[in-house]
Amino acid sequence: MQKQPELQVRTKKLIEHEGLKFKDLNNNGKLDPYEDWRLSPKERAENLVSLMNIDEKIGMMLINSRKMGLAQEDKSKTSHDGVLDESIIERGETIFATSKVYGTTHTIANRHLRHFILRDNFTPAEMAEWVNAMNEVAEGTRLGIPVLVASNSRNENGEAVFGMNDAIGIFSTWPGTLGLAAAAKGDIQNGGDASLISEFASIARKEWNATGLRKGYMYMADVVTDPRWQRTYGTFGEDPEFIADVIGRILDEFQGETLGKDSIAMTTKHFPGGGARENGFDPHYEEGKWNLYPTPGSLEKYHLPPFRAAAEHGTSSIMPYYSIPSIKKSVVQEFEGEEIPFEEVGFTFNRYFIDHILRGKLGFKGYVNSDSGIINNMSWGMEKSSEGERFAKAINAGTDLIADTNDIENLKLAISKGWISEKRINESNVRLLTEMFALGLFDDRTYNDPANATEVVNTKAHWDAAYEAHKKSVTVLKNSNETLPLTADKLDGKKVYIEVFHKDQERATSFTEKARNEAKELGLFTLTDNHEEADTAILFLQPKSGSYFNATPGLLELDICEDKVNSAIDGTLYQETTLSGLDHLKDVVESVQGRGGKVVMSVNIILPWILRNVEPMADALVSGYDTFYNAQLEVIAGNHKPSGVLPLTLPASEEVIAVYQNGDCVSPNDVPGYDKDKYMPAGMTYAYKDSDGNVYKLGHGLKY
């Protein structure tokens, strides 16, 4: 028999039944099945759906970004002592206001939304208070249905980018996902396994759970096959088998064997894999709306295995990608011996992929959560249809939750016109509410203790484990004449110069100060701020390329370059910079090496950079993946033995990723780097080879 949960109420009452306590969420003075915590989540969901009106069901099927009151500068537009944002944003006022956005209380009470995305980055206690305040509003509504707050990942280091790294540095901060892959793959090469990933997920789950963030828009199961895809840095690299193992471990730790009151429900993304890009262009803008499959068997062999793992490990939901499978630029693809019919609509609208492959073949049991903006912005393949028709197409294809919209009007219109059956609406609502019941949101997990949230996130062991992963992620790519490690013996009486290079000069200056301060704290080197008196230089390179929401004039630049003249798609010339200060970088190198000194370079791998402009200058080359400077310095100094390996292959040159006049790439867009040589023109090799003969292929990493 189930144990009596410690029920928490703020606006409704508790009732007694058979000597046990229950919440009277609909104020009718009796125990309804959905209020009975002894029943299964699905039974409760089915009962609740039978009691809901159409407006409540519609609100349940939308998830929208929601600001915290603390992010609102005008405190007269807040409630609950400044905790809830009550401002109204007119349609078109911001990129997220695709329809009019109302205040938090109105949105919950009158528009009946119950799913929200948090993108703000306040303290754990403040997040917990915010979730509590929203749930207090929700509890006071007719049926007392609670809210569920989702977020993109919050435990990896990096520079803030909306929709990818919304929030950084509040929760225990690990290297980027490529860094986690580099560290775990290194452990595997050393005879271990990927349990570092399990530890990461276990720790992150505790932190999320304490703050009341119970839904993770994570992680990316996408396999990197097109090197120019800007979202590469949110992935675990290019090895499908490894990524499948990682996704399984993440789900086992965040969710547990079954979804329960200590779980974080996960949304694995982006089905059926976003890596097969058309020469790197991203579907956040129109130029990147196509997924290409020019290689026989590539979809089944490289892209779908991690999603099979996600289904097998019971992921609570799956997010399809925006993109359209291209008939024109693809060969016939099969799955389990059946030819896949390509309908040229985005995967959220694609019934065959959702219903037949995901649910039928892969056995997925959860709900489908669209990516943000498919109704108004990224409605690829459905551009000529109305908003109501897009809702109908997505929901009839099997999508249950439509992301980043509160457009209840057009969903209601689609239902009223008979484009979506009530049976289908009920099916989605049961799926969505089953998750909320399983998470305990209706019972003893409605409210969270802000003080406990602070305590859990500040747990020293969490931050120590994260720092250990940073050290393990560092990958030694090149080590000429045993330049590394820079031990105390080698540096006896010698001065070390440290500088960070970035695309943005202001950031380079502030990051340089940060790196030097961290080096001082470590006390491993005698430092100088003047490279002309240095015997050794440690230079951190942090290149950047492209923009997440806008296409570059030409192809995404992977060369480490400054003011390079490129040709746009329309033939006009433009300049591209991925790293500023390259002339100064060369001056530092020549100055130090000219006196017989050594240059150690670190390149931040967020994309598979072409290293030909910098690698030959370095006596030793390491890679980090949004890895802390101090962790890299510990490896460089020999305090920690290097164990990280490359999670993806770095291309040899622009020639191996060149694009012909007809738009076809020399190396296929749908095949991972480690396998591209099978398809390269005669005499061409895909992976970069350095001046020492090291090949920068998946799994490369030197030891000392």
Coordinates of N, CA and C in Angstrom, one line a residue, residues 42-228:
K42 N -1.8 7.4 -15.1 CA -2.7 7.4 -16.3 C -4.2 7.4 -15.9
E43 N -4.5 6.6 -14.9 CA -5.9 6.6 -14.5 C -6.4 8.0 -14.0
R44 N -5.5 8.7 -13.3 CA -5.8 10.0 -12.8 C -5.9 11.0 -14.0
A45 N -5.0 10.9 -14.9 CA -5.0 11.8 -16.1 C -6.3 11.6 -16.9
E46 N -6.7 10.3 -17.1 CA -7.9 10.1 -17.9 C -9.2 10.7 -17.2
N47 N -9.2 10.6 -15.8 CA -10.3 11.2 -15.1 C -10.3 12.7 -15.2
L48 N -9.2 13.3 -15.0 CA -9.1 14.7 -15.1 C -9.5 15.3 -16.5
V49 N -9.0 14.6 -17.5 CA -9.4 15.0 -18.9 C -10.9 15.0 -19.1
S50 N -11.5 14.0 -18.5 CA -13.0 13.9 -18.6 C -13.7 15.1 -17.9
L51 N -13.0 15.8 -17.0 CA -13.6 16.9 -16.3 C -13.3 18.2 -16.9
M52 N -12.3 18.3 -17.8 CA -11.8 19.5 -18.4 C -12.7 20.0 -19.5
N53 N -12.8 21.3 -19.6 CA -13.5 21.9 -20.8 C -12.5 22.1 -21.9
I54 N -13.0 22.5 -23.1 CA -12.1 22.6 -24.2 C -11.0 23.7 -24.0
D55 N -11.3 24.7 -23.4 CA -10.3 25.8 -23.2 C -9.2 25.3 -22.3
E56 N -9.5 24.5 -21.3 CA -8.5 24.0 -20.4 C -7.6 23.0 -21.1
K57 N -8.2 22.2 -22.0 CA -7.5 21.2 -22.8 C -6.5 21.9 -23.8
I58 N -7.0 23.0 -24.4 CA -6.2 23.8 -25.4 C -5.0 24.4 -24.6
G59 N -5.2 25.0 -23.5 CA -4.1 25.6 -22.7 C -3.1 24.6 -22.3
M60 N -3.5 23.4 -22.0 CA -2.6 22.3 -21.6 C -1.6 22.0 -22.8
M61 N -2.0 22.2 -24.0 CA -1.2 21.8 -25.2 C -0.2 22.8 -25.7
L62 N -0.1 23.9 -25.0 CA 0.9 25.0 -25.4 C 1.9 25.2 -24.3
I63 N 3.1 25.4 -24.7 CA 4.2 25.8 -23.7 C 4.8 27.1 -24.2
N64 N 5.0 28.0 -23.3 CA 5.5 29.3 -23.7 C 6.6 29.8 -22.8
S65 N 7.6 30.6 -23.3 CA 8.6 31.2 -22.5 C 7.9 32.1 -21.5
R66 N 8.4 32.1 -20.3 CA 7.8 32.9 -19.2 C 8.9 33.6 -18.4
K67 N 8.9 34.9 -18.3 CA 9.8 35.7 -17.6 C 9.5 35.6 -16.1
M68 N 10.6 35.6 -15.3 CA 10.4 35.8 -13.8 C 10.1 37.2 -13.5
G69 N 9.4 37.5 -12.4 CA 9.2 38.8 -12.0 C 10.5 39.6 -11.7
L70 N 11.5 38.9 -11.3 CA 12.8 39.5 -11.1 C 13.4 40.1 -12.3
A71 N 13.0 39.6 -13.5 CA 13.5 40.1 -14.8 C 12.8 41.3 -15.2
Q72 N 11.7 41.7 -14.5 CA 10.9 42.8 -14.9 C 11.4 44.0 -14.2
E73 N 11.8 45.0 -15.0 CA 12.4 46.3 -14.4 C 11.3 47.1 -13.7
D74 N 10.1 47.1 -14.3 CA 9.0 47.9 -13.8 C 8.3 47.0 -12.7
K75 N 8.5 47.3 -11.5 CA 8.0 46.4 -10.4 C 6.5 46.6 -10.2
S76 N 5.9 47.7 -10.8 CA 4.4 47.8 -10.8 C 3.8 46.7 -11.7
K77 N 4.6 46.1 -12.5 CA 4.0 45.1 -13.4 C 4.4 43.7 -12.9
T78 N 4.5 43.6 -11.6 CA 4.7 42.3 -11.0 C 3.7 42.0 -9.9
S79 N 3.6 40.8 -9.4 CA 2.7 40.4 -8.3 C 3.5 39.4 -7.4
H80 N 2.9 39.0 -6.3 CA 3.5 38.1 -5.3 C 4.9 38.6 -4.9
D81 N 4.9 39.9 -4.4 CA 6.1 40.6 -4.0 C 7.2 40.6 -5.0
G82 N 6.8 40.8 -6.2 CA 7.8 41.0 -7.3 C 8.3 39.6 -7.9
V83 N 7.6 38.5 -7.5 CA 8.1 37.2 -8.0 C 7.5 36.9 -9.4
L84 N 6.2 37.3 -9.6 CA 5.6 37.0 -10.9 C 5.6 38.2 -11.8
D85 N 5.9 38.0 -13.1 CA 5.8 39.0 -14.1 C 4.4 39.1 -14.6
E86 N 3.8 40.3 -14.5 CA 2.4 40.5 -15.0 C 2.3 41.5 -16.2
S87 N 3.5 41.7 -16.9 CA 3.4 42.7 -18.0 C 2.7 42.0 -19.2
I88 N 2.2 42.9 -20.0 CA 1.6 42.5 -21.3 C 2.5 42.9 -22.4
I89 N 2.8 42.0 -23.3 CA 3.7 42.3 -24.5 C 2.8 42.2 -25.7
E90 N 2.7 43.2 -26.5 CA 1.9 43.2 -27.7 C 2.6 42.3 -28.8
R91 N 1.8 41.7 -29.7 CA 2.3 40.9 -30.7 C 3.3 41.6 -31.5
G92 N 4.5 41.0 -31.8 CA 5.5 41.5 -32.6 C 6.5 42.5 -31.8
E93 N 6.2 42.7 -30.5 CA 7.1 43.6 -29.8 C 8.4 43.0 -29.5
T94 N 8.5 41.7 -29.3 CA 9.8 41.0 -29.3 C 9.7 39.8 -30.2
I95 N 10.8 39.1 -30.4 CA 10.8 38.0 -31.3 C 10.0 36.8 -30.8
F96 N 9.7 36.8 -29.5 CA 9.0 35.7 -28.9 C 7.5 36.0 -28.8
A97 N 7.1 37.3 -29.0 CA 5.7 37.6 -28.9 C 5.0 37.5 -30.3
T98 N 4.9 36.2 -30.7 CA 4.3 35.9 -32.0 C 2.8 36.1 -31.9
S99 N 2.3 36.0 -30.7 CA 0.9 36.5 -30.4 C 1.0 37.2 -29.1
K100 N 0.0 38.0 -28.8 CA 0.0 38.8 -27.6 C 0.3 38.0 -26.3
V101 N 1.3 38.5 -25.5 CA 1.7 37.8 -24.3 C 1.1 38.5 -23.1
Y102 N 0.4 37.7 -22.3 CA -0.3 38.3 -21.1 C 0.5 38.1 -19.8
G103 N 0.1 38.7 -18.7 CA 0.8 38.5 -17.5 C 0.7 37.0 -17.0
T104 N 1.5 36.7 -16.0 CA 1.6 35.3 -15.6 C 0.2 34.8 -15.0
T105 N -0.4 35.6 -14.1 CA -1.7 35.2 -13.5 C -2.8 35.0 -14.5
H106 N -2.9 36.0 -15.5 CA -3.9 35.9 -16.5 C -3.7 34.6 -17.4
T107 N -2.4 34.4 -17.7 CA -2.0 33.3 -18.6 C -2.4 31.9 -18.0
I108 N -2.2 31.8 -16.6 CA -2.5 30.6 -15.9 C -4.0 30.5 -15.7
A109 N -4.6 31.5 -15.2 CA -6.0 31.5 -14.8 C -7.0 31.6 -15.9
N110 N -6.7 32.4 -17.0 CA -7.7 32.6 -18.0 C -7.3 32.0 -19.4
R111 N -6.1 31.8 -19.6 CA -5.7 31.2 -20.9 C -5.3 29.7 -20.6
H112 N -5.3 29.3 -19.4 CA -5.2 27.9 -19.0 C -3.8 27.2 -19.4
L113 N -2.8 28.0 -19.6 CA -1.5 27.4 -19.9 C -0.9 26.8 -18.6
R114 N -0.3 25.6 -18.7 CA 0.3 25.0 -17.6 C 1.8 24.6 -17.8
H115 N 2.3 24.8 -19.0 CA 3.6 24.5 -19.3 C 4.4 25.8 -19.6
F116 N 5.5 26.0 -19.0 CA 6.3 27.2 -19.2 C 7.8 26.9 -19.4
I117 N 8.5 27.7 -20.2 CA 9.9 27.5 -20.4 C 10.6 28.7 -19.6
L118 N 11.5 28.3 -18.8 CA 12.3 29.4 -18.0 C 13.6 29.6 -18.8
R119 N 13.9 30.8 -19.1 CA 15.2 31.2 -19.8 C 16.0 32.1 -18.9
D120 N 15.4 32.7 -17.8 CA 16.2 33.5 -16.9 C 17.2 32.7 -16.1
N121 N 18.1 33.5 -15.5 CA 19.2 32.8 -14.7 C 19.4 33.4 -13.4
F122 N 18.4 33.2 -12.5 CA 18.5 33.8 -11.1 C 19.0 32.7 -10.2
T123 N 19.0 32.9 -8.9 CA 19.5 32.0 -7.9 C 18.5 30.8 -7.7
P124 N 19.0 29.7 -7.2 CA 18.2 28.5 -7.0 C 17.0 28.8 -6.1
A125 N 17.2 29.6 -5.1 CA 16.1 30.0 -4.2 C 15.0 30.8 -4.9
E126 N 15.5 31.7 -5.7 CA 14.6 32.6 -6.5 C 13.8 31.8 -7.5
M127 N 14.4 30.8 -8.1 CA 13.7 30.0 -9.1 C 12.6 29.2 -8.3
A128 N 13.0 28.6 -7.2 CA 12.0 27.8 -6.4 C 10.8 28.7 -6.0
E129 N 11.1 29.9 -5.5 CA 10.0 30.8 -5.1 C 9.1 31.2 -6.3
W130 N 9.7 31.3 -7.5 CA 8.9 31.7 -8.7 C 8.0 30.5 -9.1
V131 N 8.5 29.3 -9.1 CA 7.7 28.1 -9.4 C 6.6 28.0 -8.4
N132 N 6.9 28.2 -7.1 CA 5.9 28.1 -6.0 C 4.8 29.1 -6.3
A133 N 5.2 30.3 -6.6 CA 4.1 31.4 -6.8 C 3.2 31.0 -8.0
M134 N 3.8 30.5 -9.1 CA 2.9 30.1 -10.2 C 2.0 29.0 -9.8
N135 N 2.5 28.0 -9.0 CA 1.7 26.9 -8.6 C 0.6 27.3 -7.6
E136 N 0.9 28.4 -6.9 CA -0.2 28.9 -6.0 C -1.3 29.5 -6.8
V137 N -1.0 30.2 -7.9 CA -2.0 30.7 -8.8 C -2.8 29.6 -9.4
A138 N -2.1 28.6 -9.9 CA -2.7 27.4 -10.6 C -3.6 26.6 -9.6
E139 N -3.2 26.5 -8.4 CA -4.0 25.7 -7.4 C -5.3 26.4 -7.2
G140 N -5.4 27.7 -7.3 CA -6.6 28.5 -7.1 C -7.6 28.4 -8.2
T141 N -7.2 27.8 -9.3 CA -8.1 27.7 -10.5 C -9.1 26.6 -10.3
R142 N -10.1 26.5 -11.2 CA -11.2 25.6 -11.1 C -10.9 24.1 -10.8
L143 N -9.9 23.6 -11.4 CA -9.5 22.2 -11.2 C -8.2 22.0 -10.5
G144 N -7.5 23.2 -10.2 CA -6.3 23.1 -9.4 C -5.1 22.4 -10.1
I145 N -5.1 22.5 -11.5 CA -4.0 21.8 -12.2 C -2.7 22.6 -12.1
P146 N -1.6 22.0 -11.6 CA -0.4 22.7 -11.4 C 0.4 23.0 -12.7
V147 N 1.5 23.8 -12.5 CA 2.3 24.1 -13.7 C 3.5 23.2 -13.7
L148 N 4.1 23.1 -14.9 CA 5.3 22.3 -15.1 C 6.3 23.2 -15.8
V149 N 7.5 23.5 -15.2 CA 8.5 24.4 -15.8 C 9.6 23.6 -16.5
A150 N 9.8 23.9 -17.7 CA 10.9 23.3 -18.5 C 12.1 24.3 -18.7
S151 N 13.2 23.8 -19.0 CA 14.4 24.6 -19.3 C 15.3 23.9 -20.2
N152 N 16.1 24.7 -21.0 CA 17.2 24.1 -21.7 C 18.3 23.8 -20.6
S153 N 19.3 23.0 -21.0 CA 20.3 22.6 -20.0 C 20.9 23.8 -19.3
R154 N 21.4 23.6 -18.0 CA 21.9 24.6 -17.2 C 23.2 24.2 -16.5
N155 N 23.7 23.1 -16.8 CA 24.9 22.6 -16.1 C 26.2 22.6 -16.9
E156 N 26.2 23.2 -18.1 CA 27.4 23.2 -18.9 C 27.9 24.6 -19.0
N157 N 29.2 24.7 -19.1 CA 29.9 26.0 -19.2 C 29.7 26.5 -20.7
G158 N 29.9 27.8 -20.9 CA 29.8 28.3 -22.3 C 29.4 29.8 -22.3
E159 N 29.4 30.4 -23.4 CA 28.9 31.7 -23.5 C 27.4 31.7 -23.8
A160 N 26.6 32.6 -23.2 CA 25.2 32.5 -23.3 C 24.7 32.7 -24.7
V161 N 23.9 31.8 -25.2 CA 23.2 31.9 -26.5 C 21.8 31.5 -26.3
F162 N 20.8 32.3 -26.6 CA 19.4 32.0 -26.4 C 19.0 30.7 -27.1
G163 N 18.3 29.8 -26.3 CA 17.8 28.6 -26.9 C 18.8 27.5 -26.9
M164 N 20.1 27.8 -26.5 CA 21.1 26.7 -26.4 C 21.7 26.8 -25.0
N165 N 22.4 27.9 -24.7 CA 22.9 28.1 -23.4 C 22.1 29.3 -22.8
D166 N 20.9 29.1 -22.4 CA 20.1 30.2 -21.8 C 20.7 30.6 -20.4
A167 N 21.2 29.6 -19.7 CA 21.5 29.9 -18.3 C 22.8 29.1 -17.9
I168 N 23.8 29.8 -17.4 CA 25.1 29.2 -17.1 C 25.6 29.7 -15.8
G169 N 26.3 28.8 -15.0 CA 27.1 29.3 -13.9 C 26.3 29.3 -12.6
I170 N 25.0 29.0 -12.6 CA 24.3 29.0 -11.3 C 24.3 27.5 -10.7
F171 N 24.0 26.6 -11.5 CA 24.1 25.2 -11.1 C 25.5 24.7 -11.3
S172 N 25.9 23.6 -10.7 CA 27.3 23.0 -10.9 C 27.6 23.1 -12.4
T173 N 28.8 23.6 -12.6 CA 29.2 24.0 -14.0 C 30.2 23.0 -14.6
W174 N 29.8 22.2 -15.5 CA 30.6 21.2 -16.2 C 31.1 21.7 -17.5
P175 N 32.1 21.0 -18.2 CA 32.4 21.5 -19.5 C 31.2 21.4 -20.5
G176 N 31.3 21.9 -21.7 CA 30.3 21.8 -22.6 C 30.0 20.3 -23.0
T177 N 28.9 20.0 -23.6 CA 28.6 18.6 -23.9 C 29.7 17.9 -24.7
L178 N 30.4 18.6 -25.6 CA 31.5 18.0 -26.3 C 32.6 17.7 -25.4
G179 N 32.8 18.5 -24.3 CA 33.8 18.2 -23.3 C 33.4 17.0 -22.4
L180 N 32.2 16.9 -22.1 CA 31.7 15.7 -21.4 C 32.0 14.4 -22.3
A181 N 31.8 14.6 -23.6 CA 32.0 13.4 -24.5 C 33.5 13.2 -24.6
A182 N 34.4 14.2 -24.6 CA 35.8 14.0 -24.7 C 36.3 13.3 -23.5
A183 N 35.8 13.7 -22.3 CA 36.2 13.1 -21.0 C 35.8 11.6 -20.9
A184 N 34.5 11.4 -21.3 CA 34.0 10.0 -21.2 C 34.6 9.1 -22.2
K185 N 34.8 9.6 -23.4 CA 35.4 8.7 -24.4 C 36.9 8.4 -24.0
G186 N 37.5 9.4 -23.4 CA 38.9 9.2 -22.9 C 38.9 8.1 -21.8
D187 N 37.9 8.1 -20.9 CA 37.8 7.0 -19.9 C 37.6 5.7 -20.6
I188 N 36.8 5.6 -21.6 CA 36.5 4.4 -22.3 C 37.8 3.9 -23.0
Q189 N 38.6 4.8 -23.6 CA 39.9 4.4 -24.2 C 40.9 3.8 -23.1
N190 N 40.7 4.3 -21.9 CA 41.6 3.9 -20.8 C 41.1 2.7 -20.1
G191 N 40.1 2.0 -20.7 CA 39.6 0.7 -20.1 C 38.4 0.9 -19.3
G192 N 37.9 2.1 -19.1 CA 36.7 2.3 -18.3 C 35.4 2.4 -19.1
D193 N 34.4 3.1 -18.6 CA 33.2 3.3 -19.3 C 32.8 4.8 -19.2
A194 N 31.5 5.1 -19.6 CA 31.0 6.4 -19.7 C 30.3 6.8 -18.4
S195 N 30.8 6.2 -17.2 CA 30.0 6.5 -16.0 C 30.2 8.0 -15.6
L196 N 31.2 8.7 -16.1 CA 31.3 10.1 -15.8 C 29.9 10.8 -16.2
I197 N 29.3 10.4 -17.3 CA 28.1 10.9 -17.8 C 27.0 10.6 -16.8
S198 N 27.0 9.4 -16.3 CA 26.0 9.0 -15.3 C 26.1 9.9 -14.0
E199 N 27.3 10.2 -13.6 CA 27.6 11.0 -12.4 C 27.1 12.4 -12.7
F200 N 27.4 12.9 -13.8 CA 27.0 14.3 -14.2 C 25.4 14.4 -14.1
A201 N 24.7 13.4 -14.7 CA 23.3 13.5 -14.8 C 22.7 13.3 -13.4
S202 N 23.3 12.5 -12.6 CA 22.8 12.2 -11.2 C 22.9 13.5 -10.4
I203 N 24.0 14.2 -10.5 CA 24.2 15.5 -9.8 C 23.2 16.6 -10.3
A204 N 23.2 16.7 -11.6 CA 22.3 17.7 -12.2 C 20.8 17.5 -11.8
R205 N 20.4 16.2 -11.8 CA 19.0 15.9 -11.4 C 18.7 16.5 -10.0
K206 N 19.6 16.3 -9.0 CA 19.3 16.7 -7.7 C 19.2 18.3 -7.6
E207 N 20.0 19.0 -8.4 CA 19.9 20.4 -8.4 C 18.6 20.9 -9.1
W208 N 18.3 20.3 -10.2 CA 17.0 20.7 -10.9 C 15.8 20.4 -9.9
N209 N 15.8 19.2 -9.4 CA 14.7 18.8 -8.5 C 14.5 19.7 -7.4
A210 N 15.6 20.2 -6.8 CA 15.4 21.1 -5.6 C 14.8 22.4 -5.9
T211 N 15.0 22.9 -7.2 CA 14.5 24.2 -7.5 C 13.1 24.2 -8.1
G212 N 12.6 23.0 -8.4 CA 11.3 22.9 -9.0 C 11.3 22.9 -10.5
L213 N 12.5 22.9 -11.1 CA 12.5 22.8 -12.6 C 12.4 21.3 -12.8
R214 N 11.3 20.8 -13.4 CA 11.1 19.3 -13.4 C 11.1 18.8 -14.8
K215 N 11.4 19.7 -15.8 CA 11.3 19.2 -17.2 C 12.6 19.8 -17.9
G216 N 13.4 18.9 -18.5 CA 14.6 19.3 -19.2 C 14.4 19.2 -20.7
Y217 N 14.6 20.3 -21.4 CA 14.7 20.3 -22.9 C 16.1 19.8 -23.2
M218 N 16.4 18.6 -23.0 CA 17.8 18.1 -23.2 C 17.7 16.6 -23.1
Y219 N 18.7 15.9 -23.6 CA 19.9 16.4 -24.3 C 19.8 16.2 -25.8
M220 N 20.7 16.7 -26.5 CA 20.7 16.5 -28.0 C 21.3 15.1 -28.3
A221 N 20.4 14.3 -28.9 CA 20.8 13.0 -29.4 C 21.3 13.1 -30.8
D222 N 21.4 14.3 -31.4 CA 21.8 14.5 -32.8 C 23.3 14.1 -33.0
V223 N 23.6 13.4 -34.1 CA 24.9 13.0 -34.5 C 25.5 14.0 -35.4
V224 N 26.6 14.6 -35.2 CA 27.2 15.6 -36.0 C 27.8 14.9 -37.3
T225 N 27.2 15.3 -38.4 CA 27.7 14.8 -39.7 C 28.1 15.9 -40.7
D226 N 27.5 17.1 -40.5 CA 27.9 18.3 -41.3 C 28.7 19.2 -40.5
P227 N 30.0 19.4 -40.8 CA 30.8 20.1 -39.8 C 30.5 21.6 -39.6
R228 N 29.7 22.1 -40.6 CA 29.4 23.6 -40.5 C 28.1 23.8 -39.6

